Amino acid sequence: MKYKADKVRLFKVSEGRIIEIANSKVAKSGKFGFLFFPEYEGIYVLVPGNETRQNSNFKFYLKGGDQLDITLTDTTYLLNGRLNSKENMVMKEWADFIYPLFRKSIYFMEVYSTYVDYFPQQEAIIAKSKTFLNGKATGNPKFDKEIKTIMQMDLINYATFFISSSARTVHPKVEEYSPFYATLKTKELTVNTQKIYNYPYGQQVLSSLVWMNMQQDKAGGSGIDKTLEYVSNDTLKGDMVIEFLSQYEDYKNYKFVIDKFGKYLLTKTQKEKNISLIVPLLSYEKGADALAFSYPDKDGNEVSFASLKGNVVLVDVWATWCGPCRAEFPYLKQLDKDIEGKPIRVVSISIDEDEYKDKWLKMIRDEGLGGIQLFGGSSEEFSDYYKINAIPRFLVFDKNGKIVTVDAPRPSNPKLKELLFSEAAK
């Protein structure tokens, strides 16, 4: 290794971003190494520098049983010997082929270039790229298909990165863009998540491409509603919403966006990110908005918090392994009898792991538990939202779905029934 670094890190690609999975300390001799089992066949990234800067990142295609023998330099890498796979030989040929654009686009602070020299070179390389794969079939149908997407995304990445950098001394007007830019349409690229999610810098490309298309269309405004018009896929819209939400530091504005665009937060990653962003903004004061949760009941039917509006709601957070939770069962059963005919609903949310769902169902039957029994499972959304780190935990919400208290007395305490009846009488 000729690149001066203390360690080299290995990243996987997840939903258009890179996530570190291992690191190797660089020996005094400059050698480093990894032994790992790829969790998928596809692109992995070696990073001897800062992962947020593409100029120090190197892409490789890996699958089980592959060996990779390389030398990293400050700007590129070399393949050594005959151990490297056919796939990575093609990857290296492509990296060398597109290197002039990589240098001028990604190394914008170190390589002086303006659109005057970059655009013609970009058009020439794009034209030649149409025949690049001739005679380069590897015998791996998955890779031979995937490399086409990698090439497409690299070209889009470098093209949009070049014009979006504010550090350049000269910036082209939209009318001066070279012909390639007119072919780049976010809506076409975002029909599904595949191309964005499988590319290491997919989310960055998505943001840059939307910005560029808005410049080309002379679209007024920069709000999230306008931005989403350029994205076809709802999941990718959710990613854009999360990026937009990360700017807020006050609950009121955050809640306004969530109420309007929260329907696009579809993936586990998006929902977890939403919770991590909103929790620091929450006060949990009486009258504050509650989490709009939805979980399956013992029969597999989804029950939403919104469907309970008009009732005072007591939420019991518990698990089958929790002794203090089971100790409250007799009092919960009595409470079920006491609230009969009143606008009060008891909702028990189990936070057992998914593999214990059958145990949860059996305990409901054996103990004769009433109320609305929901299975939260491995989802930590509710617990994270209300910062629940010990159970049982009881929370009370009013008829309008607002917080009464997120730390109510237990059913064994008569004060809980007094609280519920007082709210139900309002």
Coordinates of C-alpha atoms in Angstrom, one line a residue:
M1 CA 0.0 0.0 0.0
K2 CA 1.4 3.4 -1.0
Y3 CA -1.5 5.4 0.4
K4 CA -0.5 6.8 3.8
A5 CA -3.1 5.6 6.3
D6 CA -3.2 4.0 9.7
K7 CA -6.0 1.7 8.8
V8 CA -8.2 0.6 5.9
R9 CA -11.9 0.1 6.4
L10 CA -14.3 -2.1 4.6
F11 CA -17.8 -0.9 3.9
K12 CA -20.9 -2.6 2.6
V13 CA -23.6 -0.9 0.5
S14 CA -27.0 -0.4 2.2
E15 CA -29.9 1.6 0.8
G16 CA -27.6 3.9 -1.2
R17 CA -25.1 4.5 1.5
I18 CA -21.9 2.8 2.8
I19 CA -21.8 1.2 6.2
E20 CA -18.5 0.1 7.9
I21 CA -18.3 -3.7 8.6
A22 CA -14.6 -4.2 9.3
N23 CA -11.3 -2.5 9.6
S24 CA -7.6 -3.5 9.3
K25 CA -4.6 -1.8 10.8
V26 CA -1.9 -1.0 8.2
A27 CA 1.4 -2.6 9.1
K28 CA 4.7 -0.7 8.9
S29 CA 5.4 -2.6 5.7
G30 CA 2.2 -1.0 4.3
K31 CA 0.3 -4.3 4.2
F32 CA -3.2 -4.9 5.4
G33 CA -5.8 -7.6 4.9
F34 CA -9.4 -8.8 5.5
L35 CA -10.9 -12.2 5.9
F36 CA -14.7 -12.0 5.8
F37 CA -17.8 -13.7 4.5
P38 CA -19.8 -11.4 2.1
E39 CA -23.4 -11.1 3.2
Y40 CA -24.4 -10.4 -0.4
E41 CA -22.8 -10.6 -3.9
G42 CA -22.1 -7.1 -5.1
I43 CA -20.3 -3.9 -4.5
Y44 CA -18.1 -3.3 -1.4
V45 CA -15.9 -0.3 -0.7
L46 CA -12.4 -0.1 0.7
V47 CA -11.7 3.2 2.4
P48 CA -8.2 4.2 3.6
G49 CA -9.3 7.8 4.2
N50 CA -12.5 9.7 4.9
E51 CA -15.6 7.8 3.9
T52 CA -17.5 11.0 3.1
R53 CA -15.0 11.8 0.4
Q54 CA -15.3 9.7 -2.7
N55 CA -11.7 10.4 -3.8
S56 CA -10.4 8.0 -1.1
N57 CA -12.9 5.3 -1.7
F58 CA -12.4 2.3 -4.0
K59 CA -15.2 0.0 -5.3
F60 CA -14.9 -3.8 -5.7
Y61 CA -17.3 -6.5 -6.6
L62 CA -17.1 -9.4 -4.2
K63 CA -18.8 -12.8 -3.7
G64 CA -18.1 -15.8 -1.5
G65 CA -14.8 -17.5 -2.3
D66 CA -13.3 -14.4 -4.0
Q67 CA -9.7 -13.2 -3.4
L68 CA -8.6 -9.7 -3.8
D69 CA -4.9 -8.7 -4.1
I70 CA -4.4 -5.0 -4.6
T71 CA -2.1 -2.1 -4.0
L72 CA -3.8 1.2 -3.0
T73 CA -2.2 4.5 -4.0
D74 CA -3.3 8.0 -3.2
T75 CA -5.5 8.3 -6.3
T76 CA -6.2 4.8 -7.5
Y77 CA -5.4 1.1 -7.1
L78 CA -3.5 -1.7 -8.8
L79 CA -4.5 -5.3 -9.2
N80 CA -1.7 -7.7 -8.3
G81 CA -1.2 -11.3 -9.6
R82 CA -3.7 -13.7 -10.9
L83 CA -5.8 -14.3 -7.8
N84 CA -8.3 -11.5 -8.6
S85 CA -11.7 -12.4 -10.0
K86 CA -12.7 -11.7 -13.6
E87 CA -15.3 -9.4 -12.2
N88 CA -12.7 -7.2 -10.5
M89 CA -10.6 -7.2 -13.5
V90 CA -13.5 -5.6 -15.5
M91 CA -14.1 -3.3 -12.5
K92 CA -10.5 -2.2 -12.8
E93 CA -10.7 -1.7 -16.5
W94 CA -13.8 0.5 -16.0
A95 CA -12.1 2.5 -13.2
D96 CA -9.2 3.2 -15.5
F97 CA -11.5 4.0 -18.4
I98 CA -13.4 6.6 -16.5
Y99 CA -10.5 7.8 -14.4
P100 CA -10.1 11.2 -16.2
L101 CA -13.7 12.1 -15.2
F102 CA -13.2 10.8 -11.7
R103 CA -10.1 13.0 -11.3
K104 CA -11.7 16.2 -12.6
S105 CA -15.0 15.7 -10.8
I106 CA -14.3 14.1 -7.5
Y107 CA -10.9 15.7 -7.0
F108 CA -12.3 19.2 -7.6
M109 CA -10.1 20.7 -4.9
E110 CA -6.9 19.2 -6.2
V111 CA -7.4 19.1 -10.0
Y112 CA -8.2 22.4 -11.7
S113 CA -10.9 21.9 -14.2
T114 CA -13.8 23.9 -15.6
Y115 CA -16.8 22.9 -17.6
V116 CA -15.0 24.2 -20.7
D117 CA -12.6 21.3 -20.7
Y118 CA -14.7 18.8 -18.7
F119 CA -17.8 18.7 -20.8
P120 CA -16.1 17.7 -24.1
Q121 CA -14.1 15.0 -22.4
Q122 CA -17.2 13.7 -20.6
E123 CA -19.1 13.5 -23.9
A124 CA -16.2 11.6 -25.6
I125 CA -15.9 9.1 -22.8
I126 CA -19.6 8.5 -22.7
A127 CA -19.7 7.9 -26.4
K128 CA -16.8 5.3 -26.1
S129 CA -18.4 3.7 -23.1
K130 CA -21.2 2.3 -25.3
T131 CA -18.8 -0.4 -26.6
F132 CA -16.7 -0.7 -23.4
L133 CA -18.2 -4.1 -22.5
N134 CA -17.6 -5.7 -25.9
G135 CA -15.7 -8.9 -25.3
K136 CA -15.7 -8.5 -21.5
A137 CA -18.3 -11.1 -20.5
T138 CA -17.1 -12.7 -17.2
G139 CA -19.4 -15.8 -17.2
N140 CA -21.2 -14.4 -14.1
P141 CA -24.6 -13.4 -15.4
K142 CA -25.4 -11.3 -12.2
F143 CA -22.2 -9.2 -12.6
D144 CA -22.5 -8.9 -16.4
K145 CA -25.9 -7.3 -15.8
E146 CA -24.9 -5.3 -12.7
I147 CA -21.8 -3.7 -14.3
K148 CA -24.1 -1.9 -16.7
T149 CA -25.8 -0.2 -13.8
I150 CA -22.5 0.5 -12.1
M151 CA -21.3 2.2 -15.3
Q152 CA -24.5 4.2 -15.6
M153 CA -24.4 5.3 -12.0
D154 CA -20.7 6.3 -12.1
L155 CA -21.3 8.5 -15.1
I156 CA -24.3 10.1 -13.5
N157 CA -22.4 10.5 -10.2
Y158 CA -19.4 12.3 -11.8
A159 CA -21.6 14.4 -14.1
T160 CA -23.9 15.7 -11.3
F161 CA -21.0 16.0 -8.8
F162 CA -19.1 18.2 -11.2
I163 CA -21.8 20.8 -11.6
S164 CA -23.1 20.7 -8.1
S165 CA -19.8 21.6 -6.4
S166 CA -19.9 25.2 -5.1
A167 CA -16.1 25.3 -4.8
R168 CA -15.4 25.6 -8.5
T169 CA -14.2 29.0 -9.8
V170 CA -16.5 28.9 -12.9
H171 CA -20.0 27.5 -13.1
P172 CA -21.9 26.7 -16.3
K173 CA -25.4 28.0 -16.9
V174 CA -28.0 25.4 -17.6
E175 CA -28.0 26.4 -21.2
E176 CA -24.3 25.5 -21.3
Y177 CA -24.7 22.0 -20.0
S178 CA -23.4 19.3 -22.4
P179 CA -25.9 17.0 -24.1
F180 CA -25.5 14.2 -21.6
Y181 CA -27.3 16.2 -18.9
A182 CA -30.5 16.4 -20.9
T183 CA -30.7 12.6 -20.7
L184 CA -30.6 12.5 -16.9
K185 CA -34.1 12.3 -15.5
T186 CA -34.7 11.5 -11.8
K187 CA -38.2 10.1 -12.5
E188 CA -36.7 7.5 -14.9
L189 CA -33.9 6.5 -12.5
T190 CA -36.3 6.2 -9.5
V191 CA -38.9 3.9 -11.0
N192 CA -37.7 1.5 -8.2
T193 CA -35.1 1.6 -5.6
Q194 CA -32.6 -0.8 -7.2
K195 CA -30.2 1.5 -8.9
I196 CA -30.1 4.1 -6.0
Y197 CA -29.9 1.5 -3.2
N198 CA -27.2 -0.8 -4.8
Y199 CA -24.8 2.1 -5.5
P200 CA -22.5 3.2 -2.7
Y201 CA -23.3 6.9 -3.2
G202 CA -26.9 6.4 -4.4
Q203 CA -28.5 8.8 -2.0
Q204 CA -26.0 11.5 -2.9
V205 CA -26.7 11.0 -6.6
L206 CA -30.4 11.2 -5.9
S207 CA -30.2 14.5 -4.2
S208 CA -27.8 15.9 -6.8
L209 CA -30.0 14.7 -9.7
V210 CA -33.2 16.2 -8.2
W211 CA -31.3 19.5 -7.7
M212 CA -30.1 19.5 -11.3
N213 CA -33.5 18.7 -12.8
M214 CA -35.0 21.5 -10.8
Q215 CA -32.3 23.8 -12.2
Q216 CA -33.0 22.6 -15.7
D217 CA -36.8 23.1 -15.3
K218 CA -36.3 26.4 -13.6
A219 CA -38.6 25.1 -10.9
G220 CA -39.6 27.7 -8.3
G221 CA -39.2 27.0 -4.6
S222 CA -37.1 24.4 -2.8
G223 CA -39.6 22.8 -0.5
I224 CA -40.0 19.1 0.1
D225 CA -43.3 19.1 -1.8
K226 CA -41.7 20.4 -5.0
T227 CA -38.7 18.0 -4.6
L228 CA -40.9 14.9 -4.3
E229 CA -42.5 15.7 -7.6
Y230 CA -39.2 14.6 -9.3
V231 CA -39.1 11.1 -7.6
S232 CA -41.2 8.2 -8.8
N233 CA -40.8 5.6 -6.1
D234 CA -42.5 6.1 -2.7
T235 CA -39.7 4.5 -0.8
L236 CA -37.1 6.9 -2.3
K237 CA -39.5 9.8 -1.6
G238 CA -39.3 8.6 2.1
D239 CA -35.5 9.0 1.9
M240 CA -35.9 12.5 0.6
V241 CA -38.3 13.3 3.4
I242 CA -35.9 12.0 6.1
E243 CA -33.1 14.1 4.5
F244 CA -35.4 17.2 4.7
L245 CA -36.5 16.5 8.3
S246 CA -32.9 16.3 9.5
Q247 CA -32.7 20.1 9.1
Y248 CA -35.3 20.8 11.8
E249 CA -34.5 21.7 15.4
D250 CA -38.1 22.4 16.6
Y251 CA -41.0 20.0 17.0
K252 CA -43.7 22.2 15.4
N253 CA -42.1 22.4 12.0
Y254 CA -41.0 18.8 12.1
K255 CA -44.5 17.7 13.0
F256 CA -46.0 19.8 10.1
V257 CA -43.8 17.9 7.6
I258 CA -44.5 14.5 9.2
D259 CA -48.2 15.0 9.1
K260 CA -48.1 15.8 5.4
F261 CA -45.4 13.4 4.2
G262 CA -45.0 10.8 6.9
K263 CA -46.9 8.3 4.7
Y264 CA -43.7 7.9 2.6
L265 CA -41.6 6.6 5.6
L266 CA -42.0 2.9 4.7
T267 CA -38.8 1.1 5.5
K268 CA -37.4 0.1 8.9
T269 CA -34.4 2.4 8.4
Q270 CA -36.6 5.4 7.6
K271 CA -38.9 4.8 10.6
E272 CA -35.9 4.3 13.0
K273 CA -34.3 7.5 11.6
N274 CA -37.5 9.4 12.1
I275 CA -37.7 8.3 15.7
S276 CA -34.0 9.3 16.3
L277 CA -34.7 12.7 14.8
I278 CA -38.0 13.5 16.6
V279 CA -37.3 12.1 20.1
P280 CA -34.9 15.0 21.0
L281 CA -37.6 17.5 20.1
L282 CA -40.3 15.9 22.2
S283 CA -41.4 17.3 25.6
Y284 CA -44.0 14.5 26.5
E285 CA -46.1 17.2 28.2
K286 CA -49.8 16.8 28.8
G287 CA -51.6 17.7 25.6
A288 CA -48.7 16.9 23.3
D289 CA -49.1 14.7 20.2
A290 CA -48.8 10.9 20.6
L291 CA -47.1 8.4 18.4
A292 CA -49.4 7.1 15.7
F293 CA -48.5 3.5 16.1
S294 CA -49.9 0.4 14.4
Y295 CA -49.3 -3.2 15.4
P296 CA -50.9 -6.6 14.7
D297 CA -53.3 -8.1 17.3
K298 CA -53.4 -11.7 18.4
D299 CA -55.5 -12.5 15.3
G300 CA -53.0 -10.8 12.9
N301 CA -55.2 -7.8 12.3
E302 CA -53.5 -4.4 12.3
V303 CA -54.8 -2.1 15.0
S304 CA -53.8 1.6 14.8
F305 CA -53.7 4.2 17.5
A306 CA -55.9 6.4 15.3
S307 CA -58.7 3.8 15.3
L308 CA -59.0 4.2 19.1
K309 CA -59.8 8.0 18.9
G310 CA -62.8 8.9 21.1
N311 CA -61.6 6.7 23.9
V312 CA -59.2 7.2 26.8
V313 CA -56.3 4.8 26.0
L314 CA -54.2 3.0 28.6
V315 CA -51.1 1.5 27.0
D316 CA -49.3 -1.3 28.8
V317 CA -45.8 -2.1 27.6
W318 CA -44.8 -5.6 28.7
A319 CA -43.1 -8.9 27.7
T320 CA -43.6 -12.6 28.6
W321 CA -40.3 -12.8 30.4
C322 CA -41.0 -9.9 32.7
G323 CA -42.0 -11.0 36.2
P324 CA -43.3 -7.5 37.4
C325 CA -45.4 -7.4 34.2
R326 CA -47.1 -10.7 35.0
A327 CA -47.7 -9.5 38.6
E328 CA -50.0 -6.8 37.2
F329 CA -52.2 -9.4 35.3
P330 CA -54.8 -9.7 38.1
Y331 CA -55.2 -6.0 38.4
L332 CA -55.5 -5.6 34.6
K333 CA -58.2 -8.2 34.6
Q334 CA -60.1 -6.3 37.3
L335 CA -59.6 -3.0 35.5
D336 CA -61.2 -4.6 32.4
K337 CA -64.3 -5.3 34.4
D338 CA -64.3 -1.9 36.0
I339 CA -64.2 0.1 32.7
E340 CA -66.9 -2.0 31.0
G341 CA -69.3 0.4 29.2
K342 CA -66.9 3.4 29.6
P343 CA -65.0 5.1 26.8
I344 CA -61.7 3.5 28.0
R345 CA -59.5 1.0 26.1
V346 CA -56.6 -1.0 27.5
V347 CA -53.9 -1.7 24.9
S348 CA -51.1 -4.1 25.8
I349 CA -48.1 -4.0 23.5
S350 CA -45.7 -6.9 23.8
I351 CA -42.0 -6.1 23.1
D352 CA -41.0 -9.8 23.0
E353 CA -38.6 -10.7 20.2
D354 CA -40.2 -12.1 17.0
E355 CA -39.2 -15.7 17.8
Y356 CA -41.3 -15.6 21.0
K357 CA -44.6 -14.7 19.3
D358 CA -46.0 -18.2 19.9
K359 CA -45.1 -17.9 23.6
W360 CA -46.9 -14.5 23.7
L361 CA -50.0 -16.1 22.2
K362 CA -50.0 -19.0 24.6
M363 CA -49.6 -16.6 27.6
I364 CA -52.6 -14.6 26.4
R365 CA -54.7 -17.8 26.3
D366 CA -53.4 -19.3 29.5
E367 CA -53.7 -16.2 31.5
G368 CA -57.1 -15.1 30.0
L369 CA -55.8 -11.7 29.2
G370 CA -58.3 -9.2 27.9
G371 CA -58.1 -5.8 26.4
I372 CA -56.4 -5.2 23.0
Q373 CA -53.3 -7.4 22.8
L374 CA -50.8 -6.2 20.2
F375 CA -47.4 -7.6 19.2
G376 CA -44.7 -5.0 18.9
G377 CA -42.0 -7.7 18.3
S378 CA -38.6 -6.6 17.2
S379 CA -39.8 -3.1 16.3
E380 CA -38.5 -0.7 18.9
E381 CA -40.4 2.2 17.6
F382 CA -42.7 2.6 20.6
S383 CA -40.0 2.1 23.2
D384 CA -37.6 4.4 21.5
Y385 CA -40.2 7.1 21.0
Y386 CA -41.2 7.2 24.7
K387 CA -37.6 6.4 26.0
I388 CA -38.9 3.2 27.7
N389 CA -35.9 1.4 29.3
A390 CA -37.8 -0.6 31.9
I391 CA -41.1 -2.5 32.0
P392 CA -43.9 -2.7 32.8
R393 CA -44.6 0.9 31.7
F394 CA -48.1 2.4 31.5
L395 CA -49.0 5.4 29.4
V396 CA -52.4 7.3 29.3
F397 CA -53.8 9.2 26.3
D398 CA -57.0 11.3 26.1
K399 CA -59.9 10.9 23.8
N400 CA -58.2 13.1 21.2
G401 CA -55.1 11.1 21.1
K402 CA -53.0 13.5 23.1
I403 CA -50.7 12.6 25.9
V404 CA -52.0 12.6 29.5
T405 CA -49.0 11.0 31.0
V406 CA -46.2 8.7 29.7
D407 CA -45.4 7.4 33.2
A408 CA -48.8 6.4 34.7
P409 CA -49.3 4.4 38.0
R410 CA -49.5 0.7 37.6
P411 CA -53.0 -1.0 37.7
S412 CA -52.1 -2.3 41.2
N413 CA -52.2 1.4 42.3
P414 CA -55.8 2.8 42.7
K415 CA -54.6 6.1 41.4
L416 CA -54.5 4.7 37.8
K417 CA -58.3 3.9 37.8
E418 CA -59.0 7.4 39.2
L419 CA -56.9 9.0 36.4
L420 CA -58.7 6.9 33.7
F421 CA -62.2 7.7 35.1
S422 CA -61.4 11.4 35.4
E423 CA -60.2 11.6 31.8
A424 CA -63.2 9.5 30.6
A425 CA -65.6 12.0 32.3
K426 CA -64.3 14.9 30.3

